[in-house]
Coordinates of C-alpha atoms in Angstrom, one line a residue:
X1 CA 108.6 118.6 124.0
X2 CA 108.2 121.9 122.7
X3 CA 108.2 124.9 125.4
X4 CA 105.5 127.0 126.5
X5 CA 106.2 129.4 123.7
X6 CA 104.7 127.1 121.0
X7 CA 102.3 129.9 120.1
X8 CA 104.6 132.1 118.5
X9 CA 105.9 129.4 116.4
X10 CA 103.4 131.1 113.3
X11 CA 105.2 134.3 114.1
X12 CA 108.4 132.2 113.1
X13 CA 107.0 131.0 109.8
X14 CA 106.6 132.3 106.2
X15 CA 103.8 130.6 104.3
X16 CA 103.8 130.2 100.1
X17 CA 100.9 129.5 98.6
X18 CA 101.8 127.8 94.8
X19 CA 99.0 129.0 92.8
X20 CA 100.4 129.3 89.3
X21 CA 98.8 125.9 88.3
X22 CA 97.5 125.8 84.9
X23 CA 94.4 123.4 86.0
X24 CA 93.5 121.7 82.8
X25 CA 91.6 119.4 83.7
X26 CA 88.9 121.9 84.6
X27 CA 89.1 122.4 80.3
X28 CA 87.3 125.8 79.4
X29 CA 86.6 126.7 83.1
X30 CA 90.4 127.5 83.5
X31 CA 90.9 129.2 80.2
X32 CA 90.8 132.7 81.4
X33 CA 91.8 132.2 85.1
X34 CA 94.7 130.3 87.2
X35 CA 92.8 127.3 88.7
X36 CA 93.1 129.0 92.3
X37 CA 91.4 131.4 91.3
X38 CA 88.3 129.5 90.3
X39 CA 85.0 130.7 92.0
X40 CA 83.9 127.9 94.9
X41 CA 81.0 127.8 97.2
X42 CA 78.7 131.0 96.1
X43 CA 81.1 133.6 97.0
X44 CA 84.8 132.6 97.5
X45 CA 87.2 131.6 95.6
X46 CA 89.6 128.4 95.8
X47 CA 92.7 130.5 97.2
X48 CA 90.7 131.8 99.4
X49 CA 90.6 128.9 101.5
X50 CA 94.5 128.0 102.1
X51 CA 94.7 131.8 102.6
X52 CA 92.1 131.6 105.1
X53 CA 94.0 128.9 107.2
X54 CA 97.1 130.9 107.0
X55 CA 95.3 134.2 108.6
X56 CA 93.0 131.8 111.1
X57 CA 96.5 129.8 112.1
X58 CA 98.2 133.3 112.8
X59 CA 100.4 133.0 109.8
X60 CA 100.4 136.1 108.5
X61 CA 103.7 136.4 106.6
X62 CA 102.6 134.8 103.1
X63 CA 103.7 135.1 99.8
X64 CA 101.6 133.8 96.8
X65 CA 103.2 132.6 94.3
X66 CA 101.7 133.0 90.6
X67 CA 102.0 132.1 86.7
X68 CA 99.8 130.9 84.3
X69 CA 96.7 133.2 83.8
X70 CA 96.9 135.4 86.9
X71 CA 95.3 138.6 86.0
X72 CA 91.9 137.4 87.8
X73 CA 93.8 136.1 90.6
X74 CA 96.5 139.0 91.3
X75 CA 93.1 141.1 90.8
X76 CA 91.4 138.8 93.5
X77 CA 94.3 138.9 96.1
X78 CA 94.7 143.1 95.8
X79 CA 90.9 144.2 96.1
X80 CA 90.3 140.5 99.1
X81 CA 93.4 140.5 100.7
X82 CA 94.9 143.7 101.3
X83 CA 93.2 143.8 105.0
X84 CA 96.6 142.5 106.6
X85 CA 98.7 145.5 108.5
X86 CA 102.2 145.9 107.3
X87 CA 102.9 147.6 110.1
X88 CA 103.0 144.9 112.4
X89 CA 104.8 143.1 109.7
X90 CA 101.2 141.3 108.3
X91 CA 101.4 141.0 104.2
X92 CA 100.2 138.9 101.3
X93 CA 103.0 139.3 99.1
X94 CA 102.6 138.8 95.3
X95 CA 105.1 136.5 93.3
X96 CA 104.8 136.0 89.9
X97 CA 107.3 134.5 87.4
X98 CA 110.0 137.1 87.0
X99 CA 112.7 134.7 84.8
X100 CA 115.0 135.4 87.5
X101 CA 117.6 132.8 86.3
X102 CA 117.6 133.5 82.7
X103 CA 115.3 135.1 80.3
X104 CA 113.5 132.0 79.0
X105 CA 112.9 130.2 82.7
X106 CA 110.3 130.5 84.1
X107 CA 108.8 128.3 86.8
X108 CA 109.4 124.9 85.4
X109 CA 108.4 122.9 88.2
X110 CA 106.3 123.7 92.1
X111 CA 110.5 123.6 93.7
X112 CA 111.8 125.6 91.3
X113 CA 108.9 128.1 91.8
X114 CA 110.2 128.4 94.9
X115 CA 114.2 128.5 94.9
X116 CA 113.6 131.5 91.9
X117 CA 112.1 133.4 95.1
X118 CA 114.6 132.4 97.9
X119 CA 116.3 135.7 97.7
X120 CA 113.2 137.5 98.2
X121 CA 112.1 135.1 101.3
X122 CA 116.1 136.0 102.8
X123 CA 114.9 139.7 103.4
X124 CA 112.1 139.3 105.3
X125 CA 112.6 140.6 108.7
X126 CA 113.0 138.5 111.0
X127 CA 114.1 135.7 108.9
X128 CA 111.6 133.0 108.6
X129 CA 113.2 129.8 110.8
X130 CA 110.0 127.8 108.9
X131 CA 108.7 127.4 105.4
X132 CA 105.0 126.5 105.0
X133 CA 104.7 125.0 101.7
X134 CA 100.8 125.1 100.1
X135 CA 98.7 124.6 97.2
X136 CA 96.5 126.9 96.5
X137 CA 93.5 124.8 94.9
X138 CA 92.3 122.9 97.4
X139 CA 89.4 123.2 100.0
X140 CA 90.0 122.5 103.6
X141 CA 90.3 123.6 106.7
X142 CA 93.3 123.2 108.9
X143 CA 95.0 124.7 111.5
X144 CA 98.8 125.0 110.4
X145 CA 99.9 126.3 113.7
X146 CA 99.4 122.4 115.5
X147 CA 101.5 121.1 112.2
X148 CA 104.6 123.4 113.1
X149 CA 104.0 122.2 116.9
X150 CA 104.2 118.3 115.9
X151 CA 107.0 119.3 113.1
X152 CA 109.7 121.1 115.6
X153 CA 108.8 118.3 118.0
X154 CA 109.5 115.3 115.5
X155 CA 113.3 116.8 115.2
X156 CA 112.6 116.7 111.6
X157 CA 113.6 118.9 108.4
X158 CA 110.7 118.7 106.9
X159 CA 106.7 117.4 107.9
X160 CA 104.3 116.1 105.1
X161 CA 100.9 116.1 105.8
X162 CA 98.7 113.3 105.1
X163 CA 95.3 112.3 104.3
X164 CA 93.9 108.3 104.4
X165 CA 92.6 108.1 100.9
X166 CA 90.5 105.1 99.6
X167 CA 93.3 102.8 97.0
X168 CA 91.5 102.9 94.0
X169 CA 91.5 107.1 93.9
X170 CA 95.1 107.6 95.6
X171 CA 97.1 107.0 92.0
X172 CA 96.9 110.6 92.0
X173 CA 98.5 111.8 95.3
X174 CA 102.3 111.1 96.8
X175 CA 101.5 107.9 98.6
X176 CA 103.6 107.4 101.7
X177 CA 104.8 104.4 104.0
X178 CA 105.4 105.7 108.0
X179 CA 106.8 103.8 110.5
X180 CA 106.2 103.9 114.3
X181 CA 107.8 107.0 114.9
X182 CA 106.2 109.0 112.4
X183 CA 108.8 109.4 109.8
X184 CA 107.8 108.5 106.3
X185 CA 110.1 105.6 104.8
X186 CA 108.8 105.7 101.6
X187 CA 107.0 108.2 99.1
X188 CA 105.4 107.2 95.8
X189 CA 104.3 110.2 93.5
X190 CA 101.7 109.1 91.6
X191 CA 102.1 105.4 91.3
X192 CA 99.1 103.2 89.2
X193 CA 99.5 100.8 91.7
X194 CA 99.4 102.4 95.1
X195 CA 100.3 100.5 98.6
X196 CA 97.9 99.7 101.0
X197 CA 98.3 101.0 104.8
X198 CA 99.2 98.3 107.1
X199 CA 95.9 97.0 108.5
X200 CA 93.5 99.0 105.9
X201 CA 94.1 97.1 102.3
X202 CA 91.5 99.6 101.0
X203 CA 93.3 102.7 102.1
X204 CA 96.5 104.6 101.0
X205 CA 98.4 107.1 103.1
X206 CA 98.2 110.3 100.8
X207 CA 100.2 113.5 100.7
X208 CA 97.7 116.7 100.9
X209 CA 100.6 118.9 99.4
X210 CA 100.9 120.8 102.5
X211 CA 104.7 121.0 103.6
X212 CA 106.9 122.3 106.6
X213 CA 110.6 122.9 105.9
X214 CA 113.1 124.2 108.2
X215 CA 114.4 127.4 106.1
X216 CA 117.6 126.9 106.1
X217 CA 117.4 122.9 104.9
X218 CA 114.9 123.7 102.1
X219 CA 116.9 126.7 100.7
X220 CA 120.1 124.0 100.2
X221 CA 117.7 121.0 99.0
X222 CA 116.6 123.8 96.7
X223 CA 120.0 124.6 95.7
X224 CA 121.2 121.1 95.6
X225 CA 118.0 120.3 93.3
X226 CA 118.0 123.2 90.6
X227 CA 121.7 121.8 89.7
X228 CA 120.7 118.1 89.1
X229 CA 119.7 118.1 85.1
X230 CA 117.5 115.3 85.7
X231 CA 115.2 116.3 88.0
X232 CA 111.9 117.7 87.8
X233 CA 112.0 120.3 90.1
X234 CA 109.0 119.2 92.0
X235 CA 108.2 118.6 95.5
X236 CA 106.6 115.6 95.3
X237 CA 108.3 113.9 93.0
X238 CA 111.6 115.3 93.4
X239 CA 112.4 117.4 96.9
X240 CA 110.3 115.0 99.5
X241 CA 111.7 111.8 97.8
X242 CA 115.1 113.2 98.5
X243 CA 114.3 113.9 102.0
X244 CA 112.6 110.5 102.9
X245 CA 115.8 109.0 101.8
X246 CA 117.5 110.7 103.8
X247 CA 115.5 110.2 106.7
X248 CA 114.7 113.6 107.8
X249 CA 111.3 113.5 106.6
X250 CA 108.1 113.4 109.1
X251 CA 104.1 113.0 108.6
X252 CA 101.3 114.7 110.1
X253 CA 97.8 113.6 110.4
X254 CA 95.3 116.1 108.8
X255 CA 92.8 114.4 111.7
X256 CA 95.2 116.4 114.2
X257 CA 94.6 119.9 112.5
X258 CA 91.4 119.3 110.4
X259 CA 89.1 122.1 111.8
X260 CA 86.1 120.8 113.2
X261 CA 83.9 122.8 115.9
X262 CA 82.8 121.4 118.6
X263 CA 79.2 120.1 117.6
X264 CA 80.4 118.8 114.6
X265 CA 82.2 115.5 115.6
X266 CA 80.4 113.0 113.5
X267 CA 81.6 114.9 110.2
X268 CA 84.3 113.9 107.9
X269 CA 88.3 115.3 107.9
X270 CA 87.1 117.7 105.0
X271 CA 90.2 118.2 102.0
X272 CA 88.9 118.1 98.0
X273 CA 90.8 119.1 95.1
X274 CA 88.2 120.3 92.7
X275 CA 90.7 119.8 89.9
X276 CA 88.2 118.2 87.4
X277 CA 84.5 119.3 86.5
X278 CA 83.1 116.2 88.0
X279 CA 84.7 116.5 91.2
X280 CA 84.1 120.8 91.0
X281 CA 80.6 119.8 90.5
X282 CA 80.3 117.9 93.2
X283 CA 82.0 119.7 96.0
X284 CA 80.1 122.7 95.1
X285 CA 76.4 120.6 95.1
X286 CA 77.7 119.6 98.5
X287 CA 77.5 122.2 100.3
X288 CA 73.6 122.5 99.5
X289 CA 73.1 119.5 102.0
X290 CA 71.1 120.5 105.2
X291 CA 74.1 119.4 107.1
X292 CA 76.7 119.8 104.7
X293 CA 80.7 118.2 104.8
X294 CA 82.4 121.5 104.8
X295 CA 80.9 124.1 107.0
X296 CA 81.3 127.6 105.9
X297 CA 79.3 129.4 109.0
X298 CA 81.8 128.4 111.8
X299 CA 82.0 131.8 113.0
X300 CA 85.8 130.2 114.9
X301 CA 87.4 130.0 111.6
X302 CA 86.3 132.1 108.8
X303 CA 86.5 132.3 105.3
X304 CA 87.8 135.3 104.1
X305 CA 86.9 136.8 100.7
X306 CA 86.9 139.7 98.1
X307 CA 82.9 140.4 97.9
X308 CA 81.5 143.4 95.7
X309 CA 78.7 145.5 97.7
X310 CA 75.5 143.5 96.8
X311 CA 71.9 143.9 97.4
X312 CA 70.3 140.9 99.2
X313 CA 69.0 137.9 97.4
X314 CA 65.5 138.4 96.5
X315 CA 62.5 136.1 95.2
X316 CA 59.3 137.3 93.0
X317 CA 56.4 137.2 91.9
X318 CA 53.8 135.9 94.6
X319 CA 51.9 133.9 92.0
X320 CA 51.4 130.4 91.6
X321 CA 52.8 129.7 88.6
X322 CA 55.7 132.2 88.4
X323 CA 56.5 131.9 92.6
X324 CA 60.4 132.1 92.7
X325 CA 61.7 129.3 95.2
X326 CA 65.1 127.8 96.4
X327 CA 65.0 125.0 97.9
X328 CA 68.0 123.1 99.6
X329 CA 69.7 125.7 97.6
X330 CA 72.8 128.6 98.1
X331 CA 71.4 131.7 96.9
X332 CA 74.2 134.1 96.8
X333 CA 73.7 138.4 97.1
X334 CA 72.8 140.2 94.6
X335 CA 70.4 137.2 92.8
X336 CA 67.0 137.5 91.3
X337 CA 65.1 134.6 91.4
X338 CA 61.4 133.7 90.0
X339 CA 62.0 130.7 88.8
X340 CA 62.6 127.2 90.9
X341 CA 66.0 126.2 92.0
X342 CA 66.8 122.7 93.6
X343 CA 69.9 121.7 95.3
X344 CA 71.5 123.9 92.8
X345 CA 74.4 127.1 93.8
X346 CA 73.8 130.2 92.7
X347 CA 76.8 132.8 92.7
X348 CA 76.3 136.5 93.1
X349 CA 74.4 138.8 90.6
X350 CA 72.3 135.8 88.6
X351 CA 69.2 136.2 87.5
X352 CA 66.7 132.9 87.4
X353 CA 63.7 134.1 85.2
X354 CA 59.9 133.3 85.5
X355 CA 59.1 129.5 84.7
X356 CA 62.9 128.1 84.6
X357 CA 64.0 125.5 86.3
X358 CA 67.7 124.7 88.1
X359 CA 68.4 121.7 89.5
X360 CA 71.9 120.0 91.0
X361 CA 73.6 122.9 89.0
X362 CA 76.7 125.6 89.9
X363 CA 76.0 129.1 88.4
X364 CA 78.7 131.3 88.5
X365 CA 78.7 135.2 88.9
X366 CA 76.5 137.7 86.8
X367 CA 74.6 134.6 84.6
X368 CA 71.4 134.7 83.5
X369 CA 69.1 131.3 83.1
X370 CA 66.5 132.8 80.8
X371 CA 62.3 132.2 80.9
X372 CA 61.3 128.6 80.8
X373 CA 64.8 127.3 80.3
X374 CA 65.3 123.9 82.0
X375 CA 69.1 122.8 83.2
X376 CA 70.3 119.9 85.3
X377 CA 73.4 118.9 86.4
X378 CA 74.9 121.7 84.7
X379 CA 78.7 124.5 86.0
X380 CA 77.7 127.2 84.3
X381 CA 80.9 129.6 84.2
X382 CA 80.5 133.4 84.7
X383 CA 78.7 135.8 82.6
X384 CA 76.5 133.5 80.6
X385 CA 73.5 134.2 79.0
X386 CA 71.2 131.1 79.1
X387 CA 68.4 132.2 76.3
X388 CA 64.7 131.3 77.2
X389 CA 63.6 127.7 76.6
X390 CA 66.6 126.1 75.9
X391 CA 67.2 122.7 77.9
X392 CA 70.6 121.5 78.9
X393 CA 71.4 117.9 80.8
X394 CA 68.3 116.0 79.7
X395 CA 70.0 114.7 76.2
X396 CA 73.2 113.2 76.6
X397 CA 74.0 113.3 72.4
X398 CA 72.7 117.5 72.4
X399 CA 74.7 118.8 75.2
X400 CA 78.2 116.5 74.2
X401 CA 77.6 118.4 70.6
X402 CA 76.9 121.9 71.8
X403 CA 78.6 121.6 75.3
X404 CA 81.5 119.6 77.2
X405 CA 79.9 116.6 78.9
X406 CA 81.9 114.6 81.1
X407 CA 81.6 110.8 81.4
X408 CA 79.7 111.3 84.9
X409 CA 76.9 113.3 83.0
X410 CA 77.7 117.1 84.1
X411 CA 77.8 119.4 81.7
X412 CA 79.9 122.4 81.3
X413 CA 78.8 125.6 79.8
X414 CA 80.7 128.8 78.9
X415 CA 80.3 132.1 77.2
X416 CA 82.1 131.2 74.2
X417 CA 80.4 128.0 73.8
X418 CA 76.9 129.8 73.9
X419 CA 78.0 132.2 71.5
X420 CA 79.1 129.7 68.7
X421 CA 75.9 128.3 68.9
X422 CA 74.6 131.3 67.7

């Protein structure tokens, strides 16, 4: 067992969030930002929530490491996240892809993101004895400290943690088999056909990409790896393989550090990667429920955020047929609204003019939905100008040729795509 000193065990860790993931499968929604830093839930953004965990699990030695698109993102992180006191040794430290091996490498794979930033990590004071390995684009809550209790008490050199996922959606996860003890005996990355868990045939045993190393063991698998010219450089498919044949390899239960308050015990172990529009779509119309999955006002564990200085949301006129309403709706600060809204999100700063109407949509900052315009089912991205009467989501055939529509009926609208249409 561990001792009674457990609870500095965050103090002993260094966290690194990966967020230099390219996130195409979000199509125009990631063309001018790094999937992490994609806006989610009215006012945060994706990072925002692994960061959050980090902070709330008294991690607060973390290092974010970035690529593809980052200006929105390293923007983010400066103006949000700059609360931490480097005093008491508290940062968020910004990593992005110097070529540090030669000049034409950069970060060619989530491991070798990493190992092109191990001499950085051997500087921090006191050395880190733990690595805590994230993504940065999911949405979940989770308590890291219990995972660094369970992993120095498994004896192991490193700790995935796991997630039950139903078979038919786990083909794209690391699917793991774990025996009695709790180490992991096998490890799939992606396979078409995944393997049931003993007793559930419906369910596979998923990796959430959330890793603990010891320091020392991942900066010589890390070594070991970048040297082997067949390799991906990847985690999952390369680096906890490795590990699981070896047998040094341990899983942890999200259920034993999912963050759930007291009164909520009936809700579901909360983890989505928004990674395509369908599934965006959804996790955002989600959190419209009366008693929505995710909960956002647990006051225990917050979720920090960058926010501009707002006015409050406000509703006009008081007349019957131009009476601006929300119902089972997020109305974010800073939004105008005479119009109706239904289970739809609003971001900061929209506007919803008189006689519109917004239903099971996600409006993004600073949009505009114009007079007597009708959408439905609809992620509209930042900054668009919706003119007055156009309709979006009520013909399939229209908003495929003007829009992107994806085979689950949501429809995507940007700037640029408004813009050509005119």
């Amino acid at each position: 067992m561990v001792d009674r000193k457990t609870f500095q065990l965050p103090r002993k860790a260094i966290a690194l969030v990966l967020a230099g993931g390219r996130g195409s499968r979000l199509h125009e929604l990631t063309d001018r930002r790094a999937k992490p830093a994609v806006h989610f839930g009215g006012k945060f953004r994706i990072i925002d929530f692994a960061l959050s965990n980090c902070v709330n699990s008294q991690i607060r030695r973390i290092g974010v490491v970035t690529q593809y698109k980052s200006h929105s993102l390293l923007r983010h992180l400066q103006r949000g996240w700059n609360f931490l006191h480097g005093e008491v040794n508290e940062f968020v430290d910004l990593l992005p892809a110097q070529q540090r091996i030669d000049e034409e490498s950069w970060y060619r794979g989530t491991a070798d993101a990493v190992y092109q930033n191990i001499d950085i990590l051997e500087t921090y004071r006191p050395k880190p004895e733990f690595v805590v390995i994230l993504a940065g684009d999911h949405v979940y809550k989770m308590n890291y400290a219990v995972m660094l209790v369970d992993h120095v008490e498994s004896g192991a050199e490193c700790t995935v943690a796991c997630i039950e996922v139903p078979r038919h959606e786990a083909s794209g996860f690391g699917v793991m088999d774990v025996d009695e003890n709790g180490m992991i005996t096998d490890f799939i990355e992606k396979p078409a056909d995944p393997p049931a868990m003993p007793g559930k045939p419906n369910m596979s045993l998923c990796s959430m990409g959330v890793y603990v190393f010891n320091a020392q063991y991942l900066y010589a698998e890390l070594a070991r790896d970048i040297n082997d010219p067949a390799s991906d450089h990847d985690f999952g498919k390369n680096i906890i393989p490795h590990a699981v044949k070896n047998r040094v390899a341990a899983a942890h239960s999200f259920s034993r550090s999912c963050i759930v308050a007291p009164d909520e015990q009936f809700r579901e172990y909360y983890w989505r990667d928004a990674g395509t529009i369908d599934s965006y779509w959804d996790a955002n119309i989600d959190l419209t429920a009366t008693v929505p999955a995710l909960n956002l006002y647990d006051r225990n564990w917050p979720v920090w955020t960058y926010q501009q200085q707002f006015p409050p949301a406000k509703f006009v006129h008081n007349h019957l047929d131009r009476r601006g309403n929300a119902i089972e709706s997020s109305v974010s600060s800073g939004c105008i609204v005479s119009g109706e809204v239904n289970r739809s999100l609003l971001f900061s700063g929209c506007r919803v003019h008189s006689y519109s109407r917004v239903n099971l949509s996600v409006i993004l900052p600073d949009s505009t939905i114009g007079s007597r315009a009708r959408l439905s089912h609809c992620v509209v991205d930042s900054d668009c100008n919706i003119p007055a009467n156009m309709v979006i989501g009520e013909d399939p055939a229209e908003d495929a040729r003007r829009f992107r529509r994806t085979e689950n009926g949501i429809t995507l609208v940007t700037r640029k795509m408004l813009e050509q249409l005119t």
